[in-house]
Every structure is written in structure tokens, then in C-alpha cells.
CSV table of C-alpha atoms and ligand atoms in Angstrom, one decimal:
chain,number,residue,atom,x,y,z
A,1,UNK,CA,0.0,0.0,0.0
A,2,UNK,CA,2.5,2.7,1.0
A,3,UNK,CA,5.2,3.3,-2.1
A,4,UNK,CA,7.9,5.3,-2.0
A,5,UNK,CA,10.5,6.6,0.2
A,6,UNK,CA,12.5,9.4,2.0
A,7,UNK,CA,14.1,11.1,0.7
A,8,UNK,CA,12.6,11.4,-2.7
A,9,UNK,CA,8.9,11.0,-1.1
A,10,UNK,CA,8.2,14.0,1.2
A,11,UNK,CA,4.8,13.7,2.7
A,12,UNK,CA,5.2,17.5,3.7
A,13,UNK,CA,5.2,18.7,0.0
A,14,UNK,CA,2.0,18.9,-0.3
A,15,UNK,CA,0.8,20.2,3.1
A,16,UNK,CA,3.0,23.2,2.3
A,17,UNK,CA,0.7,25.4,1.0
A,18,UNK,CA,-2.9,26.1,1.8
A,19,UNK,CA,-4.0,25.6,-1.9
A,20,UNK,CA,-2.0,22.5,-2.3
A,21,UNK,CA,-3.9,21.3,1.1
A,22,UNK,CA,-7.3,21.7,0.0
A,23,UNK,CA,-6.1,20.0,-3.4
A,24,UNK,CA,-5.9,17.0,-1.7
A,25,UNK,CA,-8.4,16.7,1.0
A,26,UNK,CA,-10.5,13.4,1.3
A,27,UNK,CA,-13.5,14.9,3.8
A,28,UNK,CA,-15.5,17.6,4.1
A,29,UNK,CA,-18.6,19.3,5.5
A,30,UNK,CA,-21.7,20.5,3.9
A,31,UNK,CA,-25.0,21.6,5.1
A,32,UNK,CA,-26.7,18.6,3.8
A,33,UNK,CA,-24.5,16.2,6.6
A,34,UNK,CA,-26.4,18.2,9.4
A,35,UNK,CA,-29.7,17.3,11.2
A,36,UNK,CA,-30.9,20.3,13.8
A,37,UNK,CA,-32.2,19.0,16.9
A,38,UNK,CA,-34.7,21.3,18.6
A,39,UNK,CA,-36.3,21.6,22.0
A,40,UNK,CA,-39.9,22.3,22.4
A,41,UNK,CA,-41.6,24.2,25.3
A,42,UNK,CA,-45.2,24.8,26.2
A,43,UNK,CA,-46.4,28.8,25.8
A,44,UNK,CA,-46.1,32.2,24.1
A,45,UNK,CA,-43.0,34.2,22.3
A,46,UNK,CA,-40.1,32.3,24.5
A,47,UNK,CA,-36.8,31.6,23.9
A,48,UNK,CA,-35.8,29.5,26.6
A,49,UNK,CA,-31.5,29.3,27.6
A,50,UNK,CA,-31.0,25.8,28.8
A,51,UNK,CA,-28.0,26.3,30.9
A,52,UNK,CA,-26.0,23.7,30.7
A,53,UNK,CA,-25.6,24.2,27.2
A,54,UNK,CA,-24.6,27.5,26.0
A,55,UNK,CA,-26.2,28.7,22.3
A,56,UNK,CA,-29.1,26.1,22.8
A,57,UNK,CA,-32.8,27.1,23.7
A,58,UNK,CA,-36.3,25.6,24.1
A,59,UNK,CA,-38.7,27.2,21.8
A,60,UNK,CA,-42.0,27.8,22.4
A,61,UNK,CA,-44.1,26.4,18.9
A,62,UNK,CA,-45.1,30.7,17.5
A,63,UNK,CA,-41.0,30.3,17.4
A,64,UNK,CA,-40.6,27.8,15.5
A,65,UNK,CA,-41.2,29.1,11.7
A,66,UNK,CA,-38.4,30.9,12.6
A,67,UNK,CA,-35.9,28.3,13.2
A,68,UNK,CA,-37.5,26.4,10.2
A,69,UNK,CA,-36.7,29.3,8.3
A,70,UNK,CA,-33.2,29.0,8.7
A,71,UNK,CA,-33.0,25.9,8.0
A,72,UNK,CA,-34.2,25.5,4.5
A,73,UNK,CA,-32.4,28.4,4.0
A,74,UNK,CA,-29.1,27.3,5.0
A,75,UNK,CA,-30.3,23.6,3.4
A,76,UNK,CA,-30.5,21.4,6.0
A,77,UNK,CA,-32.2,18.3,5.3
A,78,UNK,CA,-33.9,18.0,7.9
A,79,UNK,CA,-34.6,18.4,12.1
A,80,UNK,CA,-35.0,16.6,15.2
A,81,UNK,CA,-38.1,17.7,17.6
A,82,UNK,CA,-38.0,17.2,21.3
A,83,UNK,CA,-40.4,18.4,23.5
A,84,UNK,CA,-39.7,19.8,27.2
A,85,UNK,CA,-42.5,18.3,29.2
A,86,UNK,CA,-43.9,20.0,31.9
A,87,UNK,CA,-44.1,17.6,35.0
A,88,UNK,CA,-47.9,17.7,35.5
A,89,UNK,CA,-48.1,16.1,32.2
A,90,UNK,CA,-46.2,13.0,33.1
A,91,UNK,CA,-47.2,9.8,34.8
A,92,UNK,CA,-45.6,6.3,35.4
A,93,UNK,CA,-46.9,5.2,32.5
A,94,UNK,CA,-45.8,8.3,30.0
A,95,UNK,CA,-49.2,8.6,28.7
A,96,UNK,CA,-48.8,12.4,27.0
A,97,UNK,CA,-46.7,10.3,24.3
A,98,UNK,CA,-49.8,9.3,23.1
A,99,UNK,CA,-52.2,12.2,23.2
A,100,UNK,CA,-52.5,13.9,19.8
A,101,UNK,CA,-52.4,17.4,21.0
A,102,UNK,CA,-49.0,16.7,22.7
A,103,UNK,CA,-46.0,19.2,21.6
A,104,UNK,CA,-44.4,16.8,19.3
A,105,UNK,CA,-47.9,16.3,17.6
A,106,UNK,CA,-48.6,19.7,17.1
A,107,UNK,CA,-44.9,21.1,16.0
A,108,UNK,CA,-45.3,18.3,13.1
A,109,UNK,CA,-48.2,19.5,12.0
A,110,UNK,CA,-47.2,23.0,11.6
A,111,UNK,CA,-44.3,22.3,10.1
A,112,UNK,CA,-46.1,20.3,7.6
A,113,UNK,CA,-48.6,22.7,6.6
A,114,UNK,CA,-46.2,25.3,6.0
A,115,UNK,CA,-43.1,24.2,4.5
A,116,UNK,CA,-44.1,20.5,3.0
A,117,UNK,CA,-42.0,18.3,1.9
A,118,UNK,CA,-38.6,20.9,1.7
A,119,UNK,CA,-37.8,20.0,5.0
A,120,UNK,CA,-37.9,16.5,6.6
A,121,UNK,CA,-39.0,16.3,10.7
A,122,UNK,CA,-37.4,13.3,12.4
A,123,UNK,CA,-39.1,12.8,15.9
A,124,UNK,CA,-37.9,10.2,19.0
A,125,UNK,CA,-40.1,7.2,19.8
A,126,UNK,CA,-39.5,6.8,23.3
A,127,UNK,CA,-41.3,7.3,26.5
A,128,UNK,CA,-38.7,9.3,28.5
A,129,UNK,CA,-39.8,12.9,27.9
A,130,UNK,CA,-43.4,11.9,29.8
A,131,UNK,CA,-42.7,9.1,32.4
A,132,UNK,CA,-42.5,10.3,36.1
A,133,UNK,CA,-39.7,8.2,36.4
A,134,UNK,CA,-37.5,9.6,33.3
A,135,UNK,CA,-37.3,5.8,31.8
A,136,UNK,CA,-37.7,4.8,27.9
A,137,UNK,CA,-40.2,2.2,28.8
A,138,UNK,CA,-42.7,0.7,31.5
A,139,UNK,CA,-40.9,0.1,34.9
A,140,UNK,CA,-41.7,-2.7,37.2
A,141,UNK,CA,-39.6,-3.3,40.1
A,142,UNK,CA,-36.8,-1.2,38.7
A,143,UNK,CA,-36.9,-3.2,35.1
A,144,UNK,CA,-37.9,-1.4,31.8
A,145,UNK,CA,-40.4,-3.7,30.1
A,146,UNK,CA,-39.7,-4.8,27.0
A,147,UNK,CA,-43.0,-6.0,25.1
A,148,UNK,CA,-45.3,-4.2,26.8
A,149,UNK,CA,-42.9,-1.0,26.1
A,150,UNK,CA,-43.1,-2.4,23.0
A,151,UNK,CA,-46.5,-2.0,22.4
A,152,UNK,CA,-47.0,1.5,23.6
A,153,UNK,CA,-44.3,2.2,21.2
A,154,UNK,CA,-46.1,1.6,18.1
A,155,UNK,CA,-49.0,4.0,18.9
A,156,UNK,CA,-46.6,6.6,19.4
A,157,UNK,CA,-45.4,6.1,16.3
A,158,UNK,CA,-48.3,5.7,14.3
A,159,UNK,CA,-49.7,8.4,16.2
A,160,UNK,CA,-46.3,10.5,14.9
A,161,UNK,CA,-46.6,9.1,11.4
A,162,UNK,CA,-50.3,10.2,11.3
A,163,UNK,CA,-49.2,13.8,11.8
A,164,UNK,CA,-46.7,13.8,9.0
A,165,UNK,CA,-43.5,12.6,10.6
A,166,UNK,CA,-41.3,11.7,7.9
A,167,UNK,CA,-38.4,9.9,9.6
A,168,UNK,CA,-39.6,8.0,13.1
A,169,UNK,CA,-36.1,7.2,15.3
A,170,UNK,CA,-37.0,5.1,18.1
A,171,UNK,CA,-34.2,5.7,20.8
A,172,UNK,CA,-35.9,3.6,23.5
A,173,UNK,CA,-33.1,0.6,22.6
A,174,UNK,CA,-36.6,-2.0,23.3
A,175,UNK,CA,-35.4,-5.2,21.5
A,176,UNK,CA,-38.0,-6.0,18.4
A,177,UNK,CA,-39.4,-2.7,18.4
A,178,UNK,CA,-37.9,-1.6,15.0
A,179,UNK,CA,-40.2,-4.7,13.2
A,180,UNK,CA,-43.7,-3.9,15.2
A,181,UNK,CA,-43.1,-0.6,14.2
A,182,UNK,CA,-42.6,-1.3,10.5
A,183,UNK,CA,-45.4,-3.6,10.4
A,184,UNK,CA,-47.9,-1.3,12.3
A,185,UNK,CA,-46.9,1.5,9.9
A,186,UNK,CA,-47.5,-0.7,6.8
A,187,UNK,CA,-50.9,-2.2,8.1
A,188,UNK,CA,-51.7,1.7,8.2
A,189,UNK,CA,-51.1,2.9,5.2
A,190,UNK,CA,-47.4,4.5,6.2
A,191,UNK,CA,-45.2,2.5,3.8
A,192,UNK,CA,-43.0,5.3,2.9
A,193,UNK,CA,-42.6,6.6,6.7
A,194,UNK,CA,-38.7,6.2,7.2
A,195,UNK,CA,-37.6,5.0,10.1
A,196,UNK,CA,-34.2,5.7,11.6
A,197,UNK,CA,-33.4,3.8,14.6
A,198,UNK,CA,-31.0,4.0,17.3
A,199,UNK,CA,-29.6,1.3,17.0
A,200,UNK,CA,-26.6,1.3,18.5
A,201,UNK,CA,-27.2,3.7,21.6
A,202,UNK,CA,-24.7,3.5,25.0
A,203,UNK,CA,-26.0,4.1,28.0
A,204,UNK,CA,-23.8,6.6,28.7
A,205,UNK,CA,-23.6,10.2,31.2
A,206,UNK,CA,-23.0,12.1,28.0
A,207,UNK,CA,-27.0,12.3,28.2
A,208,UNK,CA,-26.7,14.4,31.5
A,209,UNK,CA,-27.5,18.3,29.5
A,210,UNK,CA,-29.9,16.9,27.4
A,211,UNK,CA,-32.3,15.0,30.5
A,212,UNK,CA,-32.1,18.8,31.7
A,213,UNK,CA,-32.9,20.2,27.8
A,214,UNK,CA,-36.1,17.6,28.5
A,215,UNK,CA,-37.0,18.5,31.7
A,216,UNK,CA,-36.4,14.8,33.0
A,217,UNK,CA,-33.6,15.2,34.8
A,218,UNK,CA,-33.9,15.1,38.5
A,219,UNK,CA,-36.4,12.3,37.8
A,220,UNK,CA,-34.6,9.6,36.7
A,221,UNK,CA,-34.4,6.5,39.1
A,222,UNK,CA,-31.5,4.7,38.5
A,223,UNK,CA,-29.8,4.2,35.2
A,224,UNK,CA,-30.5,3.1,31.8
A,225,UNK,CA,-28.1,0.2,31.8
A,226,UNK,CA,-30.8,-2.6,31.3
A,227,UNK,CA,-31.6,-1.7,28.4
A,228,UNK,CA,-29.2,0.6,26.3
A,229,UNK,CA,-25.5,-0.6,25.5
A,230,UNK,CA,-22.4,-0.8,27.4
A,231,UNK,CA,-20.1,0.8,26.2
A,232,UNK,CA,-17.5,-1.7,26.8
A,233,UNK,CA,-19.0,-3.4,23.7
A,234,UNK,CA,-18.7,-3.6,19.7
A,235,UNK,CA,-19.3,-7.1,18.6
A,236,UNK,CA,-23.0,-6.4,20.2
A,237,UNK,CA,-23.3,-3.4,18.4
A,238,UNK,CA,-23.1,-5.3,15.5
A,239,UNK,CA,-25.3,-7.7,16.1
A,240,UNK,CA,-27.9,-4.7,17.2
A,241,UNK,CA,-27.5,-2.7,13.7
A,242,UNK,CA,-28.3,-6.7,11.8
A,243,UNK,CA,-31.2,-7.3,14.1
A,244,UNK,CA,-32.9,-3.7,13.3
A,245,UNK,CA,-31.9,-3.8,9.3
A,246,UNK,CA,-33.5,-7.7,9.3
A,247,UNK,CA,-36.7,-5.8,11.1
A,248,UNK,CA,-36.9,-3.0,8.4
A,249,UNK,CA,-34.4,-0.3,9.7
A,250,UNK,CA,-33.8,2.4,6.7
A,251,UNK,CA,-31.2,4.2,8.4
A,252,UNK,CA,-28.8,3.3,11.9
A,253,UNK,CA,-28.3,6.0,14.6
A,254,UNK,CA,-24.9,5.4,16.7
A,255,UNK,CA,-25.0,7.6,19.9
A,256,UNK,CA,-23.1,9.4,21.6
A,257,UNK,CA,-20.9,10.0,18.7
A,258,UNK,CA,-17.0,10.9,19.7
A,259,UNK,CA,-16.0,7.9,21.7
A,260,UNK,CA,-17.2,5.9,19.2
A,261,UNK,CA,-16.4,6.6,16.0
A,262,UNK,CA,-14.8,2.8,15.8
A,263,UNK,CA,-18.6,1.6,15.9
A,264,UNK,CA,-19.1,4.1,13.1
A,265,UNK,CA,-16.4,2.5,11.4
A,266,UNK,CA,-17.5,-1.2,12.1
A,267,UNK,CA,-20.9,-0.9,10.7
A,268,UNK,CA,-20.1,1.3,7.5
A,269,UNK,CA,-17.6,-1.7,6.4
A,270,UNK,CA,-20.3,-4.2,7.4
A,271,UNK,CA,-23.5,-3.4,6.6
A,272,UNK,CA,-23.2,-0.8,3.4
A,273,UNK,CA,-26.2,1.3,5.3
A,274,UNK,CA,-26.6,4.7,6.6
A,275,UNK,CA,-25.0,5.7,9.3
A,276,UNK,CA,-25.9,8.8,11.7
A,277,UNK,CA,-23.7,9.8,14.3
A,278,UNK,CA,-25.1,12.2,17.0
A,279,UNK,CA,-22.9,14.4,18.7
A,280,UNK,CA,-25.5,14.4,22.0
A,281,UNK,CA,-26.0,16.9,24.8
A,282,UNK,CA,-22.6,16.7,27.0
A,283,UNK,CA,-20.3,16.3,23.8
A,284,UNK,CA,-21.8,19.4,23.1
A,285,UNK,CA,-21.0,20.9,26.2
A,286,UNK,CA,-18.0,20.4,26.9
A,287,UNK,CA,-16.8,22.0,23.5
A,288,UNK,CA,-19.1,25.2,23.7
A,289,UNK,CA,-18.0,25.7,27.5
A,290,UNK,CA,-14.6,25.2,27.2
A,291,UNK,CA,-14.6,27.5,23.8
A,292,UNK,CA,-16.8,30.0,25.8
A,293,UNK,CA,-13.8,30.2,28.7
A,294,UNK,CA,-11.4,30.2,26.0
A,295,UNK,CA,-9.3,27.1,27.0
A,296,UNK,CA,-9.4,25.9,23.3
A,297,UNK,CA,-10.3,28.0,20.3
A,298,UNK,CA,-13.5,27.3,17.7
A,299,UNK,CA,-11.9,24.8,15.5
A,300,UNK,CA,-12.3,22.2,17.8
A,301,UNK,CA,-15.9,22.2,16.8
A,302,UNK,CA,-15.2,21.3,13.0
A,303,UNK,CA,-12.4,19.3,14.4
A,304,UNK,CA,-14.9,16.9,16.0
A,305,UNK,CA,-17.5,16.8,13.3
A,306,UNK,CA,-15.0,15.9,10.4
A,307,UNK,CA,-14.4,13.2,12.7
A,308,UNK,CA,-17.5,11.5,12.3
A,309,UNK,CA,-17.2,11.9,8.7
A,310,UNK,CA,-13.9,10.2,8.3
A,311,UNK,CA,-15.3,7.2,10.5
A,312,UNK,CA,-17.9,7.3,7.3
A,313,UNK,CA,-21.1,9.1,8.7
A,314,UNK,CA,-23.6,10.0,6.2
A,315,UNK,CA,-24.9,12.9,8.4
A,316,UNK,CA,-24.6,14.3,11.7
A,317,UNK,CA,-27.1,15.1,14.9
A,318,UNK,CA,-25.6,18.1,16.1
A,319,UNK,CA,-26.7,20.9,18.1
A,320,UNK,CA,-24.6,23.0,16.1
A,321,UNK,CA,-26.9,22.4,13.3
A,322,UNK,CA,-28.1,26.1,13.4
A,323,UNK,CA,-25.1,27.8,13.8
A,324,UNK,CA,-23.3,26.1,10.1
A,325,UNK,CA,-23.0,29.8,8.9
A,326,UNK,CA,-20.3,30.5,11.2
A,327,UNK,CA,-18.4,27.5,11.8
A,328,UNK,CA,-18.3,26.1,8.0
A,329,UNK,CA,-16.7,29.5,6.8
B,1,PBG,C1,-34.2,9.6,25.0
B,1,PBG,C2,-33.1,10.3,24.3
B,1,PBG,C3,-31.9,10.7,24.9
B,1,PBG,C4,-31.2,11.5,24.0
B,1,PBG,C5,-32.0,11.5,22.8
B,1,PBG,N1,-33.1,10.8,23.0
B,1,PBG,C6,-31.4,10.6,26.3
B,1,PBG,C7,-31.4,9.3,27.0
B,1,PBG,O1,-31.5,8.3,26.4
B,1,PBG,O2,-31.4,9.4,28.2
B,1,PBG,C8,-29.9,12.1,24.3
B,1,PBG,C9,-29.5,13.2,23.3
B,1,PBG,C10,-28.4,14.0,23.8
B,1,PBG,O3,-27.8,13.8,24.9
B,1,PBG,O4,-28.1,15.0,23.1
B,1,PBG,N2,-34.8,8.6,24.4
């Protein structure tokens, strides 16, 4: 593979000059790698800070046009919605992920009417965001459920589907969930609904800004670990990403994204499918606080994401998404 040798081959030659470097790049970044997530709060005219994460808000839905906006404009394919739900709204057995005037349900919609089919809306199928507890599933005796789960699954998505969702990304890591859900969906008359799943998701404390974005963070009793990955593992992730592409999987999420960029790797040489990478909540954070206090400049930010495209990401969950203007010139 590698010809050549010092001194007549000098790998510097060609990093001399900045023309000469972009000559011979092999990745890049365009808008169309880039998936906006956005957080969803009840009311009027707010813009909500969410601390943790500096540049990110909650928007209240009269805001959201204006996000949408940007979007096309800057030619994103499409965006994530995740809804802050307030705690009177939540029970043990999440049952607001089911009601059709829920925020999710109604920020599809809008978006639907307005902007069609130049945008697409990719929304979470997973009970977190309205359990008392902060779990994905049903919990008895500290265990998530996993048919029952199941079951309450496939309304939300049908339910989500019904509104206009165009991508559905179950992150609730519920084994055979990705087949009940393409089934239900078919029966129904959603054969083109996408769905996206999260296949490969670690239960990991990278999470921690975004259970606060969500407004489930306090809540949560215990930890995730019976049911999403550990993140000692990569032959299992394998065997997750074969499972959901046998059960009708268009598209494989792998989550959080930096650490494991190997997984990225791993399933792009074996499977041939699409591969998103999120760059979650405490990723996140830890760049834009550590740029904010100046301990490392602003290309650390494009530093990280052309990481997930040499791993061989076909596109990119990041809460960055809105800010490509700035950090791709
Ligand atoms: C929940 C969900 C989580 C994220 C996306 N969907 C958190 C979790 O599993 O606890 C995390 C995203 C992020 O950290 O940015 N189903």
C-alpha cells in the first residue's frame, strides 16, 4: 500500500501550501450532513436558555417558523423535535406520548402545513420525555419492560406518522421494536414513513445536559443500563445494527458519537447502510464551555465533526446544526 520513500517522497510537500492542502483533502462538511435537533416548550414568544448548554434554547411552537426558516435556507435536510415536558403532564406510565395534541404532535403539523416536503422532521419514539420516572419504557420493580414497552411504542409512532413525521427514530433501545413498528406503519397505510433507529445507543452520562434540555432530569431512578448498551462493547453493536436492518431499519443512529467513532467505522464496512452519528447533549457541552472560557479555540468544533465523517457518517445530529454559517466558513 505505502510506495515510496524518504528522501525522494516527502509527505510535507504537499501540506506546504494552503492551496496545495485543499487540493488534496479526502473529507469535508456540507449543510446537507447536518440534522438540527430542537427543543420544544409549552407557551407564548419564549426563547428559553437551557444552561448547561450555551447557544441552545427551548422554543415555544409561534417560534418555531423561525428556526424552520433558517433551515431550508441554510439547506438542511432536515430536524429533530424534542419536546420539554412539563411535570404535571407526566405519569408512570408516560401517557402524553400518546395524546394527539402533545407538543411533538402539534410542532409536526405546523411544520407540515407550511413548509411540505422541503424539510424532513425526524421525531424520538421513546417514553422518556413523559414518564414520572425519566425511563424509555414501563418500569416494574426497577426493570424497563420490554414487550409491553413495545406496544405503547407503536401508537406513538403511528400516532407521529399520522401527523406527518417523515423519519420516526425510536431511541428507547426496546429489543424487536424496530419490526412492530414497520409492520404497524404498513398495516396503516405508512409505507413510505422512514424510520431511523437508534440502533446502537450507550448508556452513557453524555446524556446528562440533554435530560435537563427535557426536563427529566432530576427524575430519573436509577440508570438506563438494562436496556441501552455498554459501552465496553462492539461485537453487540453489530449484532444490534443486523437485528434492526432484518426488522426494516432504513437508516442506523450510533450515539453518543465521539468515543465511538470505531462503531461508526464497524458498521459502514459491514453493513453498506446509513450511518448517523449524534454528537449528544454533554459532547456538546463540553466544546461550547470550554470554547466560551477560552481554553481551546473554535476549531475544535469542525475538528470533531469531520471526525464522524472520516469514521464514514452519512450525516450528523448536532446541536450545532443552526449555527453552520459561522463554523463552515
Ligand atoms: C431519549 C433520548 C436521549 C437522547 C436523545 N433521546 C437521552 C437518554 O436516552 O437518556 C440524548 C441526546 C443528547 O444527549 O443530546 N430517548
Amino acid at each position: 500500500m505505502i510506495t515510496g520513500k524518504y528522501p525522494g517522497l516527502r509527505l510535507r510537500r504537499s501540506r506546504k501550501n494552503d492551496w496545495s492542502r485543499r487540493l488534496i483533502e479526502e473529507n469535508n462538511l456540507s449543510p446537507s450532513d447536518f440534522i438540527l435537533p430542537i427543543f420544544l416548550i409549552d407557551g407564548k414568544n419564549k426563547k428559553q436558555p437551557i444552561k448547561s448548554m450555551p447557544g441552545v434554547y427551548r422554543y415555544t411552537l409561534d417560534k418555531l417558523s423561525g428556526l424552520v426558516d433558517k433551515a431550508i435556507k441554510n439547506q438542511l435536510p432536515m430536524v429533530a423535535l424534542f419536546p420539554y415536558t412539563e411535570k404535571r403532564k407526566k405519569n408512570n406510565l408516560g401517557t402524553e406520548a400518546l395524546n394527539e395534541d402533545n407538543l411533538v404532535c402539534k410542532a409536526i403539523q405546523l411544520i407540515k402545513k407550511k413548509y411540505k416536503n422541503q424539510i424532513g422532521i425526524m421525531t424520538d419514539v421513546a417514553l422518556d420525555p413523559y414518564t414520572s420516572h425519566g425511563h424509555d419504557g414501563l418500569l416494574k420493580s426497577g426493570y424497563v419492560l420490554n414487550d409491553e414497552t413495545v406496544s405503547i411504542l407503536i401508537n406513538q409512532s403511528l400516532l407521529q406518522a399520522q401527523m406527518g413525521c417523515d423519519v420516526l427514530a425510536p431511541s428507547d433501545m426496546m429489543d424487536g421494536r424496530i419490526g412492530e413498528i414497520r409492520k404497524t406503519l404498513d398495516k396503516n397505510g405508512y409505507k413510505m414513513t422512514q424510520i431511523l433507529s437508534y440502533a446502537v445507543k450507550y448508556a452513557s452520562s453524555f446524556y446528562g445536559p440533554f435530560r435537563d434540555a427535557v426536563g427529566s432530569k432530576g427524575l430519573l431512578k436509577g440508570d438506563k443500563k438494562n436496556y441501552q448498551m455498554d459501552f465496553k462493547n462492539s461485537d453487540e453493536a453489530l449484532r444490534e445494527v443486523a437485528l434492526d436492518i432484518k426488522e426494516g431499519a432504513d437508516m442506523v443512529m450510533v450515539k453518543p458519537g465521539l468515543p465511538y467513532l470505531d462503531i461508526i467505522m464497524l458498521i459502514k464496512d459491514n453493513f453498506k447502510i446509513p450511518v448517523m452519528a449524534y454528537q449528544v447533549s454533554g459532547e456538546y457541552s463540553l466544546l461550547a464551555n470550554a470554547v466560551e472560557k477560552g481554553l481551546v479555540d473554535n476549531n475544535v468544533i469542525i475538528e470533531s465533526l469531520i471526525g464522524f465523517k472520516r469514521a464514514g457518517a452519512n450525516a450528523i445530529v448536532s446541536y450545532y446544526a443552526d449555527r453552520l454559517d459561522k463554523i463552515l466558513k
